[in-house]
Amino acid sequence: MIKEFDIPLAKIPLDGKTQWVNWFGGVPSACDVTRLRVDNNWPAQSFDEWASLVAASMRQQLG
């Protein structure tokens, strides 16, 4: 799932539950999905598309 053009989201098993996380910066952090709307997110076309957003966000974090 991609939110607002550059936020890579994933629904993963975490702490015994399935949770939404934000992978921006390459580190999963909890994501409040109550703000997701039909017009601000979409499924990634491929894992490579999603992973490229994670990689780009990591480069941004490193400067």
Coordinates of C-alpha atoms in Angstrom, one line a residue, residues 3 5 7 9-11 14 16 18-20 23 27 33-35 38 40-43 45 48-49 54-55 59 61-62:
K3 CA -0.1 6.6 0.9
F5 CA 2.6 9.4 -3.1
I7 CA 4.6 6.6 2.3
L9 CA 2.6 1.0 4.3
A10 CA 2.3 -2.7 5.0
K11 CA 0.0 -4.9 7.0
L14 CA 3.5 -7.9 14.8
G16 CA 0.8 -11.6 17.8
T18 CA -1.8 -8.1 12.3
Q19 CA -0.9 -4.4 12.2
W20 CA -0.4 -1.6 9.7
W23 CA 8.1 1.7 6.5
V27 CA 12.1 1.1 10.0
V33 CA -5.0 3.8 9.3
T34 CA -8.1 5.6 10.4
R35 CA -7.0 8.5 8.1
V38 CA -10.0 5.9 -1.1
N40 CA -5.1 9.1 -0.6
N41 CA -3.7 5.6 -1.0
W42 CA -3.5 2.7 -3.4
P43 CA -2.0 -0.8 -3.7
Q45 CA 1.7 -2.2 -8.5
D48 CA 9.6 -3.4 -6.5
E49 CA 7.6 -0.2 -6.6
V54 CA 11.4 2.5 1.1
A55 CA 14.9 2.9 -0.4
R59 CA 18.4 7.9 1.3
Q61 CA 17.0 10.0 6.2
L62 CA 20.8 9.6 5.6

